[in-house]
Coordinates of C-alpha atoms and ligand atoms in Angstrom, one line a residue:
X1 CA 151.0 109.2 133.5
X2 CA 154.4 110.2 133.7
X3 CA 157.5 107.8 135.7
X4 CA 159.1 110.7 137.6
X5 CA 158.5 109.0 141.0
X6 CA 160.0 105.5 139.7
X7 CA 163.0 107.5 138.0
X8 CA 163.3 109.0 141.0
X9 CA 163.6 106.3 143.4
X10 CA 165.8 104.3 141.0
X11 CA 167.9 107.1 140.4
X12 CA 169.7 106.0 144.1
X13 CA 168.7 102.7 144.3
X14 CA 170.6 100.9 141.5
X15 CA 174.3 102.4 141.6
X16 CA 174.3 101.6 145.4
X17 CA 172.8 97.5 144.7
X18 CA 174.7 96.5 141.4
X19 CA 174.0 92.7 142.0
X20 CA 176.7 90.1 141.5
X21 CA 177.5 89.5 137.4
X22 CA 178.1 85.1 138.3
X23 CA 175.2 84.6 139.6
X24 CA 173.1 86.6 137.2
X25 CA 174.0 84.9 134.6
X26 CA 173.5 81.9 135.6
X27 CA 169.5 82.2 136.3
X28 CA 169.8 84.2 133.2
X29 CA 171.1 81.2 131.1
X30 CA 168.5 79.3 133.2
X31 CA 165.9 80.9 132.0
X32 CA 166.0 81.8 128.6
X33 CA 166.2 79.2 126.3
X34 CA 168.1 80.4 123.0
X35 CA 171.9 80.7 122.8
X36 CA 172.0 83.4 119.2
X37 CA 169.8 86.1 119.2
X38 CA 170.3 88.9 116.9
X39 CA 168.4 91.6 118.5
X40 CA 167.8 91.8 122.3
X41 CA 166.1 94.2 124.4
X42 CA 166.5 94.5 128.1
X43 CA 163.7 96.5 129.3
X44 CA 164.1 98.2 132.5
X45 CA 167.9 97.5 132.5
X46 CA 168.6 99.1 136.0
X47 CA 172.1 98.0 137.1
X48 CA 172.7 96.8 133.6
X49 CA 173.7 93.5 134.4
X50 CA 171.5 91.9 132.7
X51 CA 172.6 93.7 129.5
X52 CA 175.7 92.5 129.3
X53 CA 174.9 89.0 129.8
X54 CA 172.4 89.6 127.0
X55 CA 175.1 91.0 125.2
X56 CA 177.0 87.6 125.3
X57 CA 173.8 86.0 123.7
X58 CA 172.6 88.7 120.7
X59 CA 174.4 90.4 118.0
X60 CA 172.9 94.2 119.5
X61 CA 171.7 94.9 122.6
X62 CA 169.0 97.7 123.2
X63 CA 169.2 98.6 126.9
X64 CA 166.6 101.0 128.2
X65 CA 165.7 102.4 131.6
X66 CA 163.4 105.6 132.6
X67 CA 166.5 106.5 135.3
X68 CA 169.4 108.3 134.1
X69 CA 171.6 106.9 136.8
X70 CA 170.8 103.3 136.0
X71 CA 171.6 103.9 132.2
X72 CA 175.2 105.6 133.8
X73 CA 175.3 101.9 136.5
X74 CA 174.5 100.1 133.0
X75 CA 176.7 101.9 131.0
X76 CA 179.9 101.6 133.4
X77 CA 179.0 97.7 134.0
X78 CA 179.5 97.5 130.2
X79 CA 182.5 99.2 130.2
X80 CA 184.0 96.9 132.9
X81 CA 182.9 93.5 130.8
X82 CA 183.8 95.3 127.8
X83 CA 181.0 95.1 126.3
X84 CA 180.5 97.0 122.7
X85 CA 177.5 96.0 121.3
X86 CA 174.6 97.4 123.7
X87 CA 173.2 100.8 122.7
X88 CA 171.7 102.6 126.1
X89 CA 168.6 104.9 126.4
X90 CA 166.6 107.0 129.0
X91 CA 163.5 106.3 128.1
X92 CA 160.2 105.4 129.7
X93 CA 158.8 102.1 128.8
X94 CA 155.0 103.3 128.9
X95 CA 156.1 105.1 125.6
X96 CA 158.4 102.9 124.1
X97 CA 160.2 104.7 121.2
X98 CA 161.4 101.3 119.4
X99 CA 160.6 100.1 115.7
X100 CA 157.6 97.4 116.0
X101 CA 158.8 94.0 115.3
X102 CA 162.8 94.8 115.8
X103 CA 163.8 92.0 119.0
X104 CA 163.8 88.6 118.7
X105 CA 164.4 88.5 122.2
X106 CA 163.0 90.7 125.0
X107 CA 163.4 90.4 128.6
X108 CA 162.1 92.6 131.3
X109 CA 162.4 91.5 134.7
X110 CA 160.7 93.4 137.4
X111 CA 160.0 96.2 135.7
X112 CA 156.6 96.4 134.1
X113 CA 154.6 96.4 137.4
X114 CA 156.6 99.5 138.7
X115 CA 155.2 101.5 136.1
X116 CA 151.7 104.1 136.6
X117 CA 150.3 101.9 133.5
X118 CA 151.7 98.5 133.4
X119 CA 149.8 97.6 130.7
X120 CA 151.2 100.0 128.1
X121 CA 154.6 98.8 129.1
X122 CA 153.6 95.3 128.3
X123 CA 151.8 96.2 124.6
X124 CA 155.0 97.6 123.6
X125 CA 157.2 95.0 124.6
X126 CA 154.7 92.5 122.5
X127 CA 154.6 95.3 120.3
X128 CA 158.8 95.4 119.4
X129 CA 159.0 91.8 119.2
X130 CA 159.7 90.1 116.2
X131 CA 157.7 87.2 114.8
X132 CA 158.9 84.0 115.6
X133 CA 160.5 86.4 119.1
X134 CA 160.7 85.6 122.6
X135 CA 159.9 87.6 125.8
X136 CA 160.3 86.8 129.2
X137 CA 158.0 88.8 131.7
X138 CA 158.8 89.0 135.1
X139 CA 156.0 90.6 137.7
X140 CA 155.1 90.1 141.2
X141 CA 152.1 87.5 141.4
X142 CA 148.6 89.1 143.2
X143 CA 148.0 86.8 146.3
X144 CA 146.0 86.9 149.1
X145 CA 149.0 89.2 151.0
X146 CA 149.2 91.4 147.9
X147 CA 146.8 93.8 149.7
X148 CA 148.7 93.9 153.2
X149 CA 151.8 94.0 151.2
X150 CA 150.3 97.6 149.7
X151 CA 149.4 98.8 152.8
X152 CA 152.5 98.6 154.3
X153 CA 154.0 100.3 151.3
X154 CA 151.7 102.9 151.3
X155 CA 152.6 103.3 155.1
X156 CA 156.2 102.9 154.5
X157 CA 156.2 106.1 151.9
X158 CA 153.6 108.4 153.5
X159 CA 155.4 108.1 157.1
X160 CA 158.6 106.3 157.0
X161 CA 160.2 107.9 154.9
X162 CA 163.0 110.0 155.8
X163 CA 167.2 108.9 155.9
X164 CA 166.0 108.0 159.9
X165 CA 162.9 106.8 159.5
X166 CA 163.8 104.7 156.0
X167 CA 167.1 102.8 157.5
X168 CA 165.1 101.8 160.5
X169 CA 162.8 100.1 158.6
X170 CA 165.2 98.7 156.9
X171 CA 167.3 97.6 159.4
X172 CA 164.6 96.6 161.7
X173 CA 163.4 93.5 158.7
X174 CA 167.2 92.7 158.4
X175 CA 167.2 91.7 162.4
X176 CA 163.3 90.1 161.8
X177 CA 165.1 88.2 158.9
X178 CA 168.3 86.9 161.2
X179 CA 165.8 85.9 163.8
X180 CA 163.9 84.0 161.7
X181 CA 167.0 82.5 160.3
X182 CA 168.1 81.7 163.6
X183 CA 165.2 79.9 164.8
X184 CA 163.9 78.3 161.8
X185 CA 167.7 77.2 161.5
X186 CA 168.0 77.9 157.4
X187 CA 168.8 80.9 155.3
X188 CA 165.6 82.8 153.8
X189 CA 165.2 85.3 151.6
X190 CA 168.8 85.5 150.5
X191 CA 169.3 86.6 146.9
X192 CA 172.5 84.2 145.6
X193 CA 173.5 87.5 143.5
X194 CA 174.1 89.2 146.7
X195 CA 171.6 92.0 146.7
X196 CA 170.9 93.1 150.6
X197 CA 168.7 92.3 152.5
X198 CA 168.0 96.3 153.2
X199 CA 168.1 96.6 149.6
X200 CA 165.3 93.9 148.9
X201 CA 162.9 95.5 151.6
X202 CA 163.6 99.3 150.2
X203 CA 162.7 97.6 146.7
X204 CA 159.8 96.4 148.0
X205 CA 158.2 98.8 150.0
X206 CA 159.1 102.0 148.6
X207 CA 158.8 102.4 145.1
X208 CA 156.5 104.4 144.2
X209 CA 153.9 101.9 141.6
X210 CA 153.5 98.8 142.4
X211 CA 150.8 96.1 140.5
X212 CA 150.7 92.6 141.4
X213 CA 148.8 90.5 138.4
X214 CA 147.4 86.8 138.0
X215 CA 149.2 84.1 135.7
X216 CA 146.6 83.7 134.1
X217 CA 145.6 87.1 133.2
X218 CA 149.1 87.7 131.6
X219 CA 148.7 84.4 129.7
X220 CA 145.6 86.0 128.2
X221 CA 147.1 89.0 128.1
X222 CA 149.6 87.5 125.7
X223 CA 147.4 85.9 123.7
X224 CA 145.3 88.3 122.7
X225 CA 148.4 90.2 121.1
X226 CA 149.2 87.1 119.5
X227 CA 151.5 84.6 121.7
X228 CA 151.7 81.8 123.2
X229 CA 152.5 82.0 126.6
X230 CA 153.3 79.7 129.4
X231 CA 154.5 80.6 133.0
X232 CA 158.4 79.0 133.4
X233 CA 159.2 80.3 137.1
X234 CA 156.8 80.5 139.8
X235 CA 158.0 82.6 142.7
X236 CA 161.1 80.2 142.2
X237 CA 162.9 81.7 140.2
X238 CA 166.1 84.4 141.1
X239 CA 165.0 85.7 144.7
X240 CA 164.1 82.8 146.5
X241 CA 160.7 83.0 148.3
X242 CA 159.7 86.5 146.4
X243 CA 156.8 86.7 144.6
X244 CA 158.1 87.1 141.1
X245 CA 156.6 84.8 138.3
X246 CA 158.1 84.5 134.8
X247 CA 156.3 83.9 131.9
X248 CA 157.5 83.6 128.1
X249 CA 155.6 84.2 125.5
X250 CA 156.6 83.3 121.5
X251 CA 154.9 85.5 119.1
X252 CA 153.0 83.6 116.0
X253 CA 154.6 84.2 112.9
Ligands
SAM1 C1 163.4 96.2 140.1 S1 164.4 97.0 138.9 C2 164.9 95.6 137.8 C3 166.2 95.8 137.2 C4 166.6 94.7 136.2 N1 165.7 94.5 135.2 C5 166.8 93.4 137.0 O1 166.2 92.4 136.6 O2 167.6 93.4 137.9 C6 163.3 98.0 138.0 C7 163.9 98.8 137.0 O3 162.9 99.3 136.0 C8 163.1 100.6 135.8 N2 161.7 101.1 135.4 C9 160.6 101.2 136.1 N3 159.6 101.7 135.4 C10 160.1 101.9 134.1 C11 159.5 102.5 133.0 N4 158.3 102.8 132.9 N5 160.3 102.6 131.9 C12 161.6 102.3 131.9 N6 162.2 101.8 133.0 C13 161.5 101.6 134.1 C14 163.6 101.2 137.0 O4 164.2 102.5 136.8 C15 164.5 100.1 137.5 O5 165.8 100.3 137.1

Protein backbone atom coordinates (compact mmCIF):
# COMPACT_ATOMS: atom_id res chain seq x y z
CA UNK A 1 0.00 0.00 0.00
CA UNK A 2 1.42 3.08 -0.79
CA UNK A 3 3.03 5.89 2.23
CA UNK A 4 1.35 9.02 0.75
CA UNK A 5 -0.59 9.75 4.05
CA UNK A 6 2.77 9.26 6.25
CA UNK A 7 4.78 11.38 3.58
CA UNK A 8 2.28 13.61 3.95
CA UNK A 9 1.98 14.30 7.47
CA UNK A 10 5.82 14.17 7.85
CA UNK A 11 6.23 16.51 5.13
CA UNK A 12 5.22 19.50 7.97
CA UNK A 13 6.01 17.77 10.90
CA UNK A 14 9.82 17.34 10.83
CA UNK A 15 11.22 20.86 9.56
CA UNK A 16 9.11 22.52 12.29
CA UNK A 17 10.46 19.72 15.35
CA UNK A 18 14.26 19.26 14.42
CA UNK A 19 15.12 17.89 17.95
CA UNK A 20 18.17 19.06 19.81
CA UNK A 21 21.71 17.44 18.16
CA UNK A 22 23.44 17.05 22.28
CA UNK A 23 21.07 15.15 23.51
CA UNK A 24 20.57 12.92 20.60
CA UNK A 25 23.64 11.79 20.61
CA UNK A 26 23.99 10.98 23.66
CA UNK A 27 21.01 8.24 23.91
CA UNK A 28 22.42 7.45 20.54
CA UNK A 29 25.86 6.55 21.96
CA UNK A 30 23.78 4.94 24.68
CA UNK A 31 22.36 2.72 22.80
CA UNK A 32 24.35 1.36 20.17
CA UNK A 33 27.18 -0.47 21.15
CA UNK A 34 29.94 -0.23 18.31
CA UNK A 35 32.15 2.90 17.84
CA UNK A 36 33.46 1.93 13.70
CA UNK A 37 30.94 0.98 11.41
CA UNK A 38 31.59 1.01 7.77
CA UNK A 39 28.19 1.13 6.42
CA UNK A 40 25.19 2.67 8.35
CA UNK A 41 21.66 3.03 7.47
CA UNK A 42 19.23 5.32 9.15
CA UNK A 43 15.91 4.28 8.16
CA UNK A 44 13.22 6.76 8.44
CA UNK A 45 15.81 9.60 9.00
CA UNK A 46 13.17 12.38 9.45
CA UNK A 47 14.94 15.43 10.86
CA UNK A 48 18.14 13.82 10.03
CA UNK A 49 19.76 14.04 13.26
CA UNK A 50 20.24 10.92 13.74
CA UNK A 51 22.34 10.69 10.46
CA UNK A 52 24.80 12.79 11.33
CA UNK A 53 25.55 11.30 14.50
CA UNK A 54 25.69 8.09 12.56
CA UNK A 55 27.86 9.78 10.40
CA UNK A 56 30.39 10.30 13.30
CA UNK A 57 30.37 6.48 13.78
CA UNK A 58 30.44 4.73 9.98
CA UNK A 59 32.55 5.39 7.05
CA UNK A 60 28.98 6.04 4.74
CA UNK A 61 25.89 6.83 5.70
CA UNK A 62 22.69 5.83 3.79
CA UNK A 63 19.86 8.09 4.95
CA UNK A 64 16.43 7.42 3.75
CA UNK A 65 12.98 8.83 4.37
CA UNK A 66 9.48 8.44 2.25
CA UNK A 67 9.09 12.57 2.96
CA UNK A 68 10.83 14.81 0.63
CA UNK A 69 10.92 17.60 3.23
CA UNK A 70 12.61 15.44 5.86
CA UNK A 71 15.36 14.33 3.34
CA UNK A 72 15.64 18.57 2.65
CA UNK A 73 15.48 18.91 7.26
CA UNK A 74 18.18 15.98 6.90
CA UNK A 75 20.04 17.21 4.28
CA UNK A 76 20.46 20.94 5.69
CA UNK A 77 21.30 19.35 9.38
CA UNK A 78 24.20 17.79 7.48
CA UNK A 79 25.20 20.78 5.96
CA UNK A 80 25.29 22.67 9.30
CA UNK A 81 27.56 19.62 11.09
CA UNK A 82 29.32 19.45 7.98
CA UNK A 83 28.82 16.30 7.39
CA UNK A 84 30.12 14.68 3.82
CA UNK A 85 29.66 11.24 4.04
CA UNK A 86 25.73 10.48 4.21
CA UNK A 87 24.12 9.85 0.82
CA UNK A 88 20.09 10.93 1.19
CA UNK A 89 17.03 9.29 -0.55
CA UNK A 90 13.17 9.61 -0.94
CA UNK A 91 12.29 6.49 -0.69
CA UNK A 92 9.68 4.33 0.93
CA UNK A 93 10.88 1.72 3.31
CA UNK A 94 8.03 -0.93 2.40
CA UNK A 95 10.16 -1.22 -0.86
CA UNK A 96 13.50 -0.75 0.08
CA UNK A 97 15.76 -0.19 -3.06
CA UNK A 98 19.23 -1.16 -1.11
CA UNK A 99 21.72 -3.97 -2.06
CA UNK A 100 20.97 -7.08 0.44
CA UNK A 101 23.66 -7.55 2.93
CA UNK A 102 25.24 -3.80 2.39
CA UNK A 103 25.02 -2.18 6.46
CA UNK A 104 26.64 -3.40 9.20
CA UNK A 105 24.68 -1.15 11.11
CA UNK A 106 21.01 -0.21 10.78
CA UNK A 107 18.96 1.87 12.93
CA UNK A 108 15.38 2.81 12.64
CA UNK A 109 13.79 4.46 15.29
CA UNK A 110 10.13 5.01 15.17
CA UNK A 111 9.57 4.46 11.98
CA UNK A 112 8.53 0.91 10.99
CA UNK A 113 5.21 0.99 12.79
CA UNK A 114 4.09 4.15 10.89
CA UNK A 115 4.15 2.29 7.79
CA UNK A 116 0.54 0.54 5.92
CA UNK A 117 2.84 -2.84 6.18
CA UNK A 118 5.23 -2.77 8.95
CA UNK A 119 6.32 -5.94 8.30
CA UNK A 120 7.80 -5.38 4.84
CA UNK A 121 9.71 -2.52 6.35
CA UNK A 122 11.23 -4.81 8.91
CA UNK A 123 12.21 -7.83 6.19
CA UNK A 124 14.20 -5.25 4.40
CA UNK A 125 15.95 -3.80 7.10
CA UNK A 126 17.09 -7.65 8.09
CA UNK A 127 17.17 -8.01 4.58
CA UNK A 128 20.28 -5.04 3.89
CA UNK A 129 22.10 -6.10 6.79
CA UNK A 130 25.28 -7.54 6.61
CA UNK A 131 26.40 -10.76 8.41
CA UNK A 132 27.94 -10.28 11.47
CA UNK A 133 25.50 -6.53 11.30
CA UNK A 134 23.52 -4.79 13.83
CA UNK A 135 19.98 -3.24 13.90
CA UNK A 136 18.36 -1.50 16.40
CA UNK A 137 14.40 -1.39 16.12
CA UNK A 138 12.50 1.03 17.76
CA UNK A 139 8.38 0.57 17.81
CA UNK A 140 5.71 1.46 20.16
CA UNK A 141 4.92 -1.66 22.51
CA UNK A 142 0.99 -3.16 22.18
CA UNK A 143 -0.42 -2.76 25.83
CA UNK A 144 -3.59 -2.92 27.30
CA UNK A 145 -4.14 1.15 26.27
CA UNK A 146 -2.90 0.41 22.75
CA UNK A 147 -6.58 0.07 21.79
CA UNK A 148 -7.88 3.44 23.52
CA UNK A 149 -4.67 4.96 22.30
CA UNK A 150 -6.16 4.11 18.43
CA UNK A 151 -9.36 5.29 19.10
CA UNK A 152 -8.41 8.46 20.07
CA UNK A 153 -6.35 8.68 16.96
CA UNK A 154 -8.85 7.63 14.82
CA UNK A 155 -11.02 10.44 16.55
CA UNK A 156 -8.33 12.87 16.44
CA UNK A 157 -8.07 12.52 12.34
CA UNK A 158 -11.62 11.97 11.32
CA UNK A 159 -12.90 15.14 13.44
CA UNK A 160 -10.15 17.15 14.86
CA UNK A 161 -8.47 17.81 12.41
CA UNK A 162 -8.36 21.14 11.00
CA UNK A 163 -5.48 24.31 11.95
CA UNK A 164 -8.44 25.07 14.80
CA UNK A 165 -9.44 22.01 15.67
CA UNK A 166 -5.62 20.34 15.61
CA UNK A 167 -3.96 23.20 17.89
CA UNK A 168 -6.68 22.74 20.38
CA UNK A 169 -5.99 19.44 20.85
CA UNK A 170 -2.80 20.10 21.06
CA UNK A 171 -2.78 22.72 23.31
CA UNK A 172 -5.47 21.38 25.48
CA UNK A 173 -2.81 18.00 26.48
CA UNK A 174 0.00 20.64 26.88
CA UNK A 175 -2.26 22.46 29.89
CA UNK A 176 -3.42 18.52 30.99
CA UNK A 177 0.42 17.85 31.05
CA UNK A 178 1.42 21.23 33.30
CA UNK A 179 -1.46 20.25 35.57
CA UNK A 180 -0.33 17.07 36.08
CA UNK A 181 3.18 18.41 36.56
CA UNK A 182 1.94 20.77 39.00
CA UNK A 183 0.18 18.47 41.20
CA UNK A 184 2.16 15.37 40.93
CA UNK A 185 5.06 17.98 41.63
CA UNK A 186 7.81 16.36 38.83
CA UNK A 187 8.31 16.80 35.21
CA UNK A 188 6.62 14.10 32.80
CA UNK A 189 6.78 13.40 29.53
CA UNK A 190 9.52 15.75 28.73
CA UNK A 191 11.76 14.70 25.89
CA UNK A 192 15.61 15.97 27.14
CA UNK A 193 16.17 16.65 23.19
CA UNK A 194 13.58 19.33 23.43
CA UNK A 195 10.82 18.17 21.13
CA UNK A 196 7.27 19.87 22.31
CA UNK A 197 5.05 18.79 24.07
CA UNK A 198 2.42 19.78 21.10
CA UNK A 199 4.78 18.19 18.88
CA UNK A 200 4.80 14.75 20.85
CA UNK A 201 0.84 14.63 21.01
CA UNK A 202 0.57 15.58 17.02
CA UNK A 203 3.09 12.62 16.58
CA UNK A 204 1.07 10.49 18.36
CA UNK A 205 -2.30 10.98 17.44
CA UNK A 206 -2.24 12.01 14.01
CA UNK A 207 -0.22 10.03 11.80
CA UNK A 208 -1.88 8.34 9.65
CA UNK A 209 -0.55 4.17 10.42
CA UNK A 210 0.13 3.34 13.48
CA UNK A 211 0.95 -0.58 14.78
CA UNK A 212 1.82 -1.27 18.22
CA UNK A 213 3.65 -4.99 18.43
CA UNK A 214 4.80 -7.41 21.40
CA UNK A 215 8.60 -7.94 22.43
CA UNK A 216 8.32 -10.99 21.89
CA UNK A 217 6.87 -11.19 18.55
CA UNK A 218 9.70 -9.01 17.21
CA UNK A 219 12.23 -11.34 18.89
CA UNK A 220 10.72 -14.04 16.85
CA UNK A 221 10.32 -12.05 14.17
CA UNK A 222 14.10 -11.68 14.13
CA UNK A 223 14.88 -14.93 14.50
CA UNK A 224 13.24 -16.38 11.93
CA UNK A 225 15.36 -14.13 9.45
CA UNK A 226 18.27 -15.20 11.14
CA UNK A 227 19.22 -12.97 14.44
CA UNK A 228 19.56 -12.89 17.62
CA UNK A 229 17.65 -10.46 19.22
CA UNK A 230 17.30 -9.14 22.66
CA UNK A 231 15.10 -6.12 23.82
CA UNK A 232 17.87 -3.17 25.29
CA UNK A 233 15.24 -0.33 26.08
CA UNK A 234 11.89 -0.80 27.49
CA UNK A 235 9.72 2.21 27.19
CA UNK A 236 12.94 3.83 28.95
CA UNK A 237 14.73 4.69 26.54
CA UNK A 238 14.77 8.57 24.65
CA UNK A 239 11.06 9.86 25.50
CA UNK A 240 10.60 9.17 28.95
CA UNK A 241 7.38 7.41 29.76
CA UNK A 242 6.47 6.69 25.90
CA UNK A 243 5.87 3.52 24.78
CA UNK A 244 8.86 2.84 22.60
CA UNK A 245 10.86 -0.46 23.08
CA UNK A 246 14.23 -1.06 21.35
CA UNK A 247 15.44 -4.18 20.37
CA UNK A 248 18.86 -5.21 18.61
CA UNK A 249 19.26 -7.89 16.66
CA UNK A 250 22.95 -9.37 15.24
CA UNK A 251 22.56 -11.28 12.15
CA UNK A 252 24.35 -15.01 12.22
CA UNK A 253 27.19 -15.06 9.94
C1 LIG B 1 8.65 9.43 14.28
S1 LIG B 1 9.66 9.88 12.90
C2 LIG B 1 11.24 9.26 13.46
C3 LIG B 1 12.41 10.05 12.90
C4 LIG B 1 13.78 9.59 13.36
N1 LIG B 1 14.04 8.21 12.98
C5 LIG B 1 13.96 9.75 14.84
O1 LIG B 1 14.30 8.76 15.50
O2 LIG B 1 13.80 10.84 15.39
C6 LIG B 1 9.18 8.76 11.63
C7 LIG B 1 9.87 9.03 10.30
O3 LIG B 1 9.72 7.88 9.49
C8 LIG B 1 9.38 8.26 8.17
N2 LIG B 1 8.65 7.15 7.57
C9 LIG B 1 7.48 6.62 7.96
N3 LIG B 1 7.14 5.58 7.17
C10 LIG B 1 8.14 5.45 6.27
C11 LIG B 1 8.38 4.55 5.18
N4 LIG B 1 7.51 3.60 4.88
N5 LIG B 1 9.51 4.69 4.46
C12 LIG B 1 10.40 5.66 4.76
N6 LIG B 1 10.22 6.54 5.77
C13 LIG B 1 9.11 6.43 6.52
C14 LIG B 1 8.55 9.52 8.34
O4 LIG B 1 8.50 10.30 7.17
C15 LIG B 1 9.26 10.19 9.52
O5 LIG B 1 10.28 11.05 9.09
Amino acid sequence: MSNDRTQDFYDEFWPKNVPHYDETKKYMLDTITGRSYKQAMDGGCGHGICSVVLSELAEKVFAVDVSKNCVDTARRQAAEFKRTNIEFSVQDLQELDAPTGQFDLVWCWGVAMMAPDPIKVMNHLMRVTRPGGEVYLGLYLKTWLSPVHQGVRYFCRAFMNTTRRKKFVLDGFAKLTNVIVKLRGKEINVRADNVSIQAQVDDWYYPPYKTFYSIEEIIALFERNGFIAECIQDRLGRMKSATIFVVRGVKKP
